[in-house]
Short mmCIF file of C-alpha atoms and ligand atoms in Angstrom, two decimals:
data_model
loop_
_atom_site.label_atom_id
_atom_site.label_comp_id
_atom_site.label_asym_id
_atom_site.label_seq_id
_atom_site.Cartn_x
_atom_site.Cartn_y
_atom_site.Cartn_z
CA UNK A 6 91.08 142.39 232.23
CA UNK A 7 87.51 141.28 233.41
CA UNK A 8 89.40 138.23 235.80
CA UNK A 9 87.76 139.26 239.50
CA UNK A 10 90.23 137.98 242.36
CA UNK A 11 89.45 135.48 244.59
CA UNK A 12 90.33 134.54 248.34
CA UNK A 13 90.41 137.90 249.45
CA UNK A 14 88.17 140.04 251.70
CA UNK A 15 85.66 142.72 250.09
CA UNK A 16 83.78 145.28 251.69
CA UNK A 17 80.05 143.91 250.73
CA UNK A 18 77.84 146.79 252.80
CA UNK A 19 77.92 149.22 255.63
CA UNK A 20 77.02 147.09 258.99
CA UNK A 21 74.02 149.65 259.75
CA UNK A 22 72.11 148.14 256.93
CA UNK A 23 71.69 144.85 258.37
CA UNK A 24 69.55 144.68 262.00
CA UNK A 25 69.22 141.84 264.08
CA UNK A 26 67.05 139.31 262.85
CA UNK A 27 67.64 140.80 259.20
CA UNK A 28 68.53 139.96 255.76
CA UNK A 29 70.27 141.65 252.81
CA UNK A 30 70.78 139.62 249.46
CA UNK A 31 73.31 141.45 247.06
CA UNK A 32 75.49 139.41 243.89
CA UNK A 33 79.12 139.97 244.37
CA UNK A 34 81.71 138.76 241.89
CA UNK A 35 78.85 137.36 239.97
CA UNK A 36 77.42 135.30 243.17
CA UNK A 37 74.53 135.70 244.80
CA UNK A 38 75.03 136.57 248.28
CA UNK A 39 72.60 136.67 251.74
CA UNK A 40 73.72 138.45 254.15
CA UNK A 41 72.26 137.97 257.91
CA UNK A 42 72.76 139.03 261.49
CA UNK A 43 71.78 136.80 263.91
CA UNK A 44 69.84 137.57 266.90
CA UNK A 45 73.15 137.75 269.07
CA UNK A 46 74.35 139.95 266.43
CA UNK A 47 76.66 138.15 264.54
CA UNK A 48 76.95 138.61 261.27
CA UNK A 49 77.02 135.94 258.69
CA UNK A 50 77.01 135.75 254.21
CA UNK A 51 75.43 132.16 252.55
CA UNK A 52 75.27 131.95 248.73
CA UNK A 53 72.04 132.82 248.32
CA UNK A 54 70.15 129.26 246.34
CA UNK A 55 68.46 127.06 248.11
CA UNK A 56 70.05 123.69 247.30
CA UNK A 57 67.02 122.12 247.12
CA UNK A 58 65.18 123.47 243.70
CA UNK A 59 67.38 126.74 243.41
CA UNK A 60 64.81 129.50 244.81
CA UNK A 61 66.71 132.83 246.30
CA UNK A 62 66.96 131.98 250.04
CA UNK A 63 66.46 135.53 251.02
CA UNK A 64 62.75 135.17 249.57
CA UNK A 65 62.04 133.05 252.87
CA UNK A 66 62.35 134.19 256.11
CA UNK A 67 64.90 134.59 258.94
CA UNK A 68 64.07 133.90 262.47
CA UNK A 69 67.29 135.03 264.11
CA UNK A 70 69.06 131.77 264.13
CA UNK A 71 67.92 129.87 261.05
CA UNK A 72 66.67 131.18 257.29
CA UNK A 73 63.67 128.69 256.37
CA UNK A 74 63.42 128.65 252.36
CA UNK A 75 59.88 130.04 251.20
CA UNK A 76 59.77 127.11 248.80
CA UNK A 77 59.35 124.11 251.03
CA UNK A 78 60.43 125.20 253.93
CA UNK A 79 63.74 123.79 254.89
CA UNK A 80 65.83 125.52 257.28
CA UNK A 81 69.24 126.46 257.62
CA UNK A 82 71.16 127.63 260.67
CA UNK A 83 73.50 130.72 260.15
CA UNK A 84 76.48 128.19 258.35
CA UNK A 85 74.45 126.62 256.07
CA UNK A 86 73.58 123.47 257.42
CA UNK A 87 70.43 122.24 256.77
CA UNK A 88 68.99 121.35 260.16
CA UNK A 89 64.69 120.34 258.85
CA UNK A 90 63.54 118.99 255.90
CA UNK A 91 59.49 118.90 256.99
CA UNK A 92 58.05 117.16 254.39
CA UNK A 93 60.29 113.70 255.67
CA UNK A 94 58.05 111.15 257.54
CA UNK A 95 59.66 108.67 259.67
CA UNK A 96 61.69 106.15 258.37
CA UNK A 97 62.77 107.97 255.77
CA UNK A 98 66.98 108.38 255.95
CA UNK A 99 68.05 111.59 254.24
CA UNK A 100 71.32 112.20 256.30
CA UNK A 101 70.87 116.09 256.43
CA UNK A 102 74.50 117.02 257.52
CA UNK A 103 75.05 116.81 254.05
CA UNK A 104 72.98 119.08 252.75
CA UNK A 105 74.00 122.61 252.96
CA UNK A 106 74.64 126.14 251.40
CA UNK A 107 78.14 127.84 250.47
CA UNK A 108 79.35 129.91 253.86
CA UNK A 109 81.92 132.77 253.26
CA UNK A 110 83.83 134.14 255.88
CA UNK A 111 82.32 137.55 257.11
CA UNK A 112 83.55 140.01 259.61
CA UNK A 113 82.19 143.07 260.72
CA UNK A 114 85.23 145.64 261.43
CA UNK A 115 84.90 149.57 261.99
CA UNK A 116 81.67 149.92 261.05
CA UNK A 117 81.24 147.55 257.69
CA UNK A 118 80.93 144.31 256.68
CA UNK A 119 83.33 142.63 255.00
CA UNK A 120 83.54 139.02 252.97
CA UNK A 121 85.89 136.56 252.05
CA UNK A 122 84.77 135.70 248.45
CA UNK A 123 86.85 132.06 248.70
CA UNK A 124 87.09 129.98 245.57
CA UNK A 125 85.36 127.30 247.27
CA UNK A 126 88.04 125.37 247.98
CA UNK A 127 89.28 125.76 251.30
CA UNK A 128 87.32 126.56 254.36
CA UNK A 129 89.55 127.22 257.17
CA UNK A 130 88.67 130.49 259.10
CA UNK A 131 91.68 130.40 261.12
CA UNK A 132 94.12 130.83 258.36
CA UNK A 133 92.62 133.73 256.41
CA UNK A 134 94.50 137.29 256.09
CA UNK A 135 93.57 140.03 258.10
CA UNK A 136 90.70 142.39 257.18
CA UNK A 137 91.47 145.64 256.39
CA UNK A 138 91.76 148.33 258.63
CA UNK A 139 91.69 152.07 259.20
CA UNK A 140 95.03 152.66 261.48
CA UNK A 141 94.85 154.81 264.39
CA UNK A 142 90.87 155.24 265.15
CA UNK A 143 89.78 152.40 267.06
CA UNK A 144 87.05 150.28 266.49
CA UNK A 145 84.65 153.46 265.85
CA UNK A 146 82.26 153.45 262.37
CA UNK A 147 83.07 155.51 259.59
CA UNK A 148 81.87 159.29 260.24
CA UNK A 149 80.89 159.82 255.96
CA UNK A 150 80.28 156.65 254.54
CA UNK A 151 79.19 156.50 250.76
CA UNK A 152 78.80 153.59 248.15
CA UNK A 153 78.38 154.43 244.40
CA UNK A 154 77.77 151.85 241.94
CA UNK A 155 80.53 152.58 238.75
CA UNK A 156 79.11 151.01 235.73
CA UNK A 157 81.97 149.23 234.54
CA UNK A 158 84.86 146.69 235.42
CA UNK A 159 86.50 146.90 238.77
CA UNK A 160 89.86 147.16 236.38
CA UNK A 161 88.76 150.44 235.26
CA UNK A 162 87.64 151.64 239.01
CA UNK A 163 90.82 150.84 240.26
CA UNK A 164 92.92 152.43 237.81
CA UNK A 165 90.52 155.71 237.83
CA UNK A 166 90.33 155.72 241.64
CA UNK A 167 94.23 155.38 242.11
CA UNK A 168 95.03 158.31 238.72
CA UNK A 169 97.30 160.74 240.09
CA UNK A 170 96.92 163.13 236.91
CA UNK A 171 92.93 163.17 236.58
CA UNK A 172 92.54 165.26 239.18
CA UNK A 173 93.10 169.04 237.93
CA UNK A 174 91.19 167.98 235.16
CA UNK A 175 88.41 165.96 236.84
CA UNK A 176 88.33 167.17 239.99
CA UNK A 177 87.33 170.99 239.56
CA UNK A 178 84.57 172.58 240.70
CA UNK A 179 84.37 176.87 242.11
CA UNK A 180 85.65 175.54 245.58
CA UNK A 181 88.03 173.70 244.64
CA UNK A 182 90.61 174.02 241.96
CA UNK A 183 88.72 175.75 239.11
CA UNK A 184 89.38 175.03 235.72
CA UNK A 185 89.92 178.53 235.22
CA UNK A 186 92.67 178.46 237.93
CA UNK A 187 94.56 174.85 237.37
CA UNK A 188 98.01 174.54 237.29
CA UNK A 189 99.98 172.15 237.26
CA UNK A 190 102.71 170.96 239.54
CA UNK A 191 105.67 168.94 239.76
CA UNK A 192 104.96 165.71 242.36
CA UNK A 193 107.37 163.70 243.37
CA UNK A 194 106.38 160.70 246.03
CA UNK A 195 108.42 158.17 246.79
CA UNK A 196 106.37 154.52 246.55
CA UNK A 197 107.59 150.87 248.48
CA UNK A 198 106.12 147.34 248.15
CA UNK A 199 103.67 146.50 251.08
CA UNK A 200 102.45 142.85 251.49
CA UNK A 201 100.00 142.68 249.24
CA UNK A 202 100.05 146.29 247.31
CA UNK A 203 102.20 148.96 247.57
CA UNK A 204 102.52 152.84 249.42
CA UNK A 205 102.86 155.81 249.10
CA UNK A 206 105.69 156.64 251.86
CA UNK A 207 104.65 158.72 254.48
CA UNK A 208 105.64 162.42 253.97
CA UNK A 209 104.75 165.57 255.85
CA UNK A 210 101.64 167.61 254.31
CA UNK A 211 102.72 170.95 252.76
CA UNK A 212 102.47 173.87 255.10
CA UNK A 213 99.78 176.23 255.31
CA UNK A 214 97.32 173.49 254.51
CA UNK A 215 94.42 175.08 257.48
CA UNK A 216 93.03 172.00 257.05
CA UNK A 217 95.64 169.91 258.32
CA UNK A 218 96.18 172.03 261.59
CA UNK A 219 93.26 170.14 263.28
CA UNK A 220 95.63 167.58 263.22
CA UNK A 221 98.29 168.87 265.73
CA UNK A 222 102.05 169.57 264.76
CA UNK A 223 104.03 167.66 261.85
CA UNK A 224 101.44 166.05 260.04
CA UNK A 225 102.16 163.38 257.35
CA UNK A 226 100.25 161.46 255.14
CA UNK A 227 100.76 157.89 253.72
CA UNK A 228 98.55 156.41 251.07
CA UNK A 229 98.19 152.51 250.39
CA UNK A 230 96.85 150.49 247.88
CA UNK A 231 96.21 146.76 247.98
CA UNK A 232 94.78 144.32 246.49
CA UNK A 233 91.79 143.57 245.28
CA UNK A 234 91.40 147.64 245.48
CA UNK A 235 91.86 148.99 248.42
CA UNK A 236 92.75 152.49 248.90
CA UNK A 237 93.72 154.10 252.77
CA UNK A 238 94.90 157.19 252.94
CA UNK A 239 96.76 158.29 256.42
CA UNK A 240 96.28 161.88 257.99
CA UNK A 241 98.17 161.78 261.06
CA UNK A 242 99.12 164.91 262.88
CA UNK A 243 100.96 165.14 267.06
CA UNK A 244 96.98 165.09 268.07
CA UNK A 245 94.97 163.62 265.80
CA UNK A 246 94.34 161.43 262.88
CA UNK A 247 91.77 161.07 259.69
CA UNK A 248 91.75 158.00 257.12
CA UNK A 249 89.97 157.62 254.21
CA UNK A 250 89.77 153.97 252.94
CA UNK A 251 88.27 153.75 249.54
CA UNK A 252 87.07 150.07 248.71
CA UNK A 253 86.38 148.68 245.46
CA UNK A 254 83.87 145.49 245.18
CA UNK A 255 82.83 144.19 241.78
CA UNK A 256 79.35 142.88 241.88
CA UNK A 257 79.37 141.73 238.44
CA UNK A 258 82.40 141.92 235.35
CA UNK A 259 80.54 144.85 234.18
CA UNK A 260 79.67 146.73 237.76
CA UNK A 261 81.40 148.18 240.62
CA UNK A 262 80.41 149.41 243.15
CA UNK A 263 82.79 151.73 245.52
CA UNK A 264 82.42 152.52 249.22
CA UNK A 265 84.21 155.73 250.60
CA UNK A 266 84.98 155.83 254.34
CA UNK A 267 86.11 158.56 256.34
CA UNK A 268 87.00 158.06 259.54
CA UNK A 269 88.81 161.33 261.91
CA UNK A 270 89.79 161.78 265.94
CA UNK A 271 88.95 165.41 265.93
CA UNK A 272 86.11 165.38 268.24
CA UNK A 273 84.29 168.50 267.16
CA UNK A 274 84.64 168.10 263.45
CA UNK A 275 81.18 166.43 263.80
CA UNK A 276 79.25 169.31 263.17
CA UNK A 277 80.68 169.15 259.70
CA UNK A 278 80.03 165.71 258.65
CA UNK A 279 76.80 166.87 256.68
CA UNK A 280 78.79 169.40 254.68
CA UNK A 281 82.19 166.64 254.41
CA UNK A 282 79.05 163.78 253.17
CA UNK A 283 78.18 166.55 250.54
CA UNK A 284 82.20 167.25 249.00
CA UNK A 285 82.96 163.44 249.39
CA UNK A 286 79.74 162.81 247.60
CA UNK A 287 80.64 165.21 244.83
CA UNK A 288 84.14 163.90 244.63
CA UNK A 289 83.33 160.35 244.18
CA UNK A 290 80.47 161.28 241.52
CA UNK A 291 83.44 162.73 239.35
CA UNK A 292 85.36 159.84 239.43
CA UNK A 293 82.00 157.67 238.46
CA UNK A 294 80.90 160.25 235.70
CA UNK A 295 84.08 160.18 233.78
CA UNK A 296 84.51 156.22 234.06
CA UNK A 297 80.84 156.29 232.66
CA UNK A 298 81.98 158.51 229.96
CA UNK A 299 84.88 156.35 229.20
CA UNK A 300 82.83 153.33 228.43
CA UNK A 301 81.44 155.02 225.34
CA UNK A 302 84.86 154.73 223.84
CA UNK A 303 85.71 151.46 225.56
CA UNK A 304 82.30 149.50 223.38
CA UNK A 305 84.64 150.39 220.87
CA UNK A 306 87.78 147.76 222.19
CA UNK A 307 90.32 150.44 221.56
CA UNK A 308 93.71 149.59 222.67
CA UNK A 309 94.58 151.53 225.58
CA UNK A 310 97.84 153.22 226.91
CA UNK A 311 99.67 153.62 230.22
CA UNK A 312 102.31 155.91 230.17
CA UNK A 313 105.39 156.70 232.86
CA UNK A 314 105.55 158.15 235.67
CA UNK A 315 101.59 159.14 235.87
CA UNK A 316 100.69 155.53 235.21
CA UNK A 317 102.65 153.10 236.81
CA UNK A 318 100.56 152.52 239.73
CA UNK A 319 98.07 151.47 237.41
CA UNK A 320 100.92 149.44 235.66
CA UNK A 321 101.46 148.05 239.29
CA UNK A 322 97.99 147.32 240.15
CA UNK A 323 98.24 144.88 236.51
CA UNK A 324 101.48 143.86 237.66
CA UNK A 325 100.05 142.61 241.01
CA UNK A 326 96.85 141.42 239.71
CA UNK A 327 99.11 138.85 237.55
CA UNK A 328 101.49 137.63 240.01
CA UNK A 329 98.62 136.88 242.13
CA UNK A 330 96.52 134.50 239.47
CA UNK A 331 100.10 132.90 238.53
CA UNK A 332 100.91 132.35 242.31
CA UNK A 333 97.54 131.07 242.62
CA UNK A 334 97.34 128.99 239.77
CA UNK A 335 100.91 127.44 240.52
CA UNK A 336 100.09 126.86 244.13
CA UNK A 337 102.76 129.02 245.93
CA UNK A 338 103.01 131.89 247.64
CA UNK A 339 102.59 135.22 246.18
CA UNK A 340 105.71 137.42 245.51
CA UNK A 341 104.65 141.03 245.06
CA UNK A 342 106.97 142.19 242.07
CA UNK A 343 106.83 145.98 242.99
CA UNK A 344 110.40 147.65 243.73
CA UNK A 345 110.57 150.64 245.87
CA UNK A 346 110.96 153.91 243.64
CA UNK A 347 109.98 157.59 243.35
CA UNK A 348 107.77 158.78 240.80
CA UNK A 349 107.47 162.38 239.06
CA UNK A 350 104.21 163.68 237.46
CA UNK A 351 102.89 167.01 236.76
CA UNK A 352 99.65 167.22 238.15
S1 LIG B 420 63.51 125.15 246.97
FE1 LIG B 420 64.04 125.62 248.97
S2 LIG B 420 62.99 124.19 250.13
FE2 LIG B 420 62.55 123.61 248.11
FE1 LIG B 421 89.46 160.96 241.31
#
């Protein structure tokens, strides 16, 4: 339950949080992490311990091009190599290309910053997987972009996040789907295996959604879900497009924290970002408030149930979760064990 996945990208923090010539330390999957941008702008993630006698790098200082520990004052350039050790005198042969800190892949893309938490074994940038992407918008930032820390196991995020039957129950509020007025309707969505997840096929929104007009004419939506927990949800009309991609990053076994991204084409939507920030906010901080809620009874070790049709994607997400540790573990390549279907839930 608790395993976190490795050799895969993570979204680790919105880019706008890091300037040039800064630093941001953050522990992901358990590691400490420092995050930098250099003074060209490139970003860049070292494990954050100084090799030497263990001190957090980011307590030194960054110059732009190297992070000099606060400790002794070695310096690293922006892959970890150690490049000055000042208290050597001459003579003294300390070869320093061997001294270095962990580097992990980093990419900024759309507006965040995104790691490759490797396993440490291989370090070959040309032959990782692709980031992922919002479809359709470019290489514009997020218009709403939230994080939320969920106090509990990514598992448990996922599984929450990706619940098609919560949402009448969690998900009320006097805008939107009162408890006083929720009822429940048949769904039926038809679901195929992506590379490393599996979708939601792309089928047109119901009409009379207003909402969806801003898109243009015949507007569908596709939903995806990969691995380690990554959620993008298509709005694509004749004119325009939105996405939401929902990204879930343990930091620890026990904490998660989720970043919501919307993204849109419609040019004059903007004027509503501060009111969509406020209903995304409120959205996510239901899904957080009941997974806090369900960790009182989870202390407890209860056994747990996941029923048909409503949870099979979570079944899925376990199902994936496995084949990838076994493929992993048995060095070959991974053989996602999902079979197109369509599911039926009441929701
Ligand atoms: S602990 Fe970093 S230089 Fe000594
Ligand atoms: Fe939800």
């Amino acid at each position: 339950m608790t395993e976190l996945l490795r050799n895969l990208w993570y979204l680790a923090l919105p880019a706008r949080q890091l300037k040039r010539g800064g630093m941001h330390a953050k522990v992901l999957l358990g590691d400490p992490i420092l995050f930098g941008r250099d003074r060209d702008g490139g970003v860049f993630a070292l494990r954050d311990i100084c090799p030497h006698r263990g001190i957090p790098l980011s307590d030194g200082t960054f110059d732009g091009c190297e992070v000099m520990c606060d400790y002794h004052g070695w310096r690293f350039d922006t892959s970890g190599r150690c490049t000055e050790i000042p208290s050597l005198v001459e003579g003294q042969k300390l070869n320093l290309s061997r001294i270095g800190v962990t580097r992990y892949p980093c990419r900024e893309v759309q507006g965040n910053i995104w790691i490759y938490m490797h396993d440490g074994k291989g370090d070959d940038d040309a032959a990782l997987p692709p980031v992922p992407v919002a479809p359709d918008i470019g290489e514009r930032p997020a218009n709403v972009q939230l994080a939320m820390d969920f106090a509990c196991n990514i598992d448990h995020a996922v599984i929450g996040l990706m619940d098609p039957s919560h949402a009448p129950y969690v998900h009320t509020s006097w805008w939107w789907k009162s408890k006083a007025r929720r009822r429940l309707r048949l769904k039926e969505k038809h679901y195929e295996p992506t590379p490393m997840g599996f979708r939601m096929a792309r089928h047109p929104n119901p009409r009379g959604g207003q909402v969806y007009r801003l898109f243009g004419k015949d507007v569908t939506t596709e939903i995806s879900y990969a691995l380690p927990g990554v959620r993008i949800e298509h709005v694509k009309g004749d004119r325009h497009s939105a996405v939401s991609l929902t990204a879930v990053t343990p930091l620890t076994a026990t904490e998660t924290e989720v970043h919501q991204c919307l993204y849109w084409t419609v040019p004059w939507l903007g004027v509503f970002t501060p009111v969509v920030r406020r209903l995304a906010r409120t959205f996510l901080g239901q899904d957080r408030d009941v997974v806090m809620r369900q960790q009182c009874g989870l202390r407890f070790e209860p056994s747990l149930m996941l029923i048909d049709d409503a949870d099979t994607q979570a079944k899925w997400y376990f199902k994936l979760k496995r084949e990838y540790q076994q493929s992993a573990a048995e060095g070959r390549p991974f053989v996602n064990p999902i079979e197109a279907t369509t599911l039926r839930w009441r929701s």
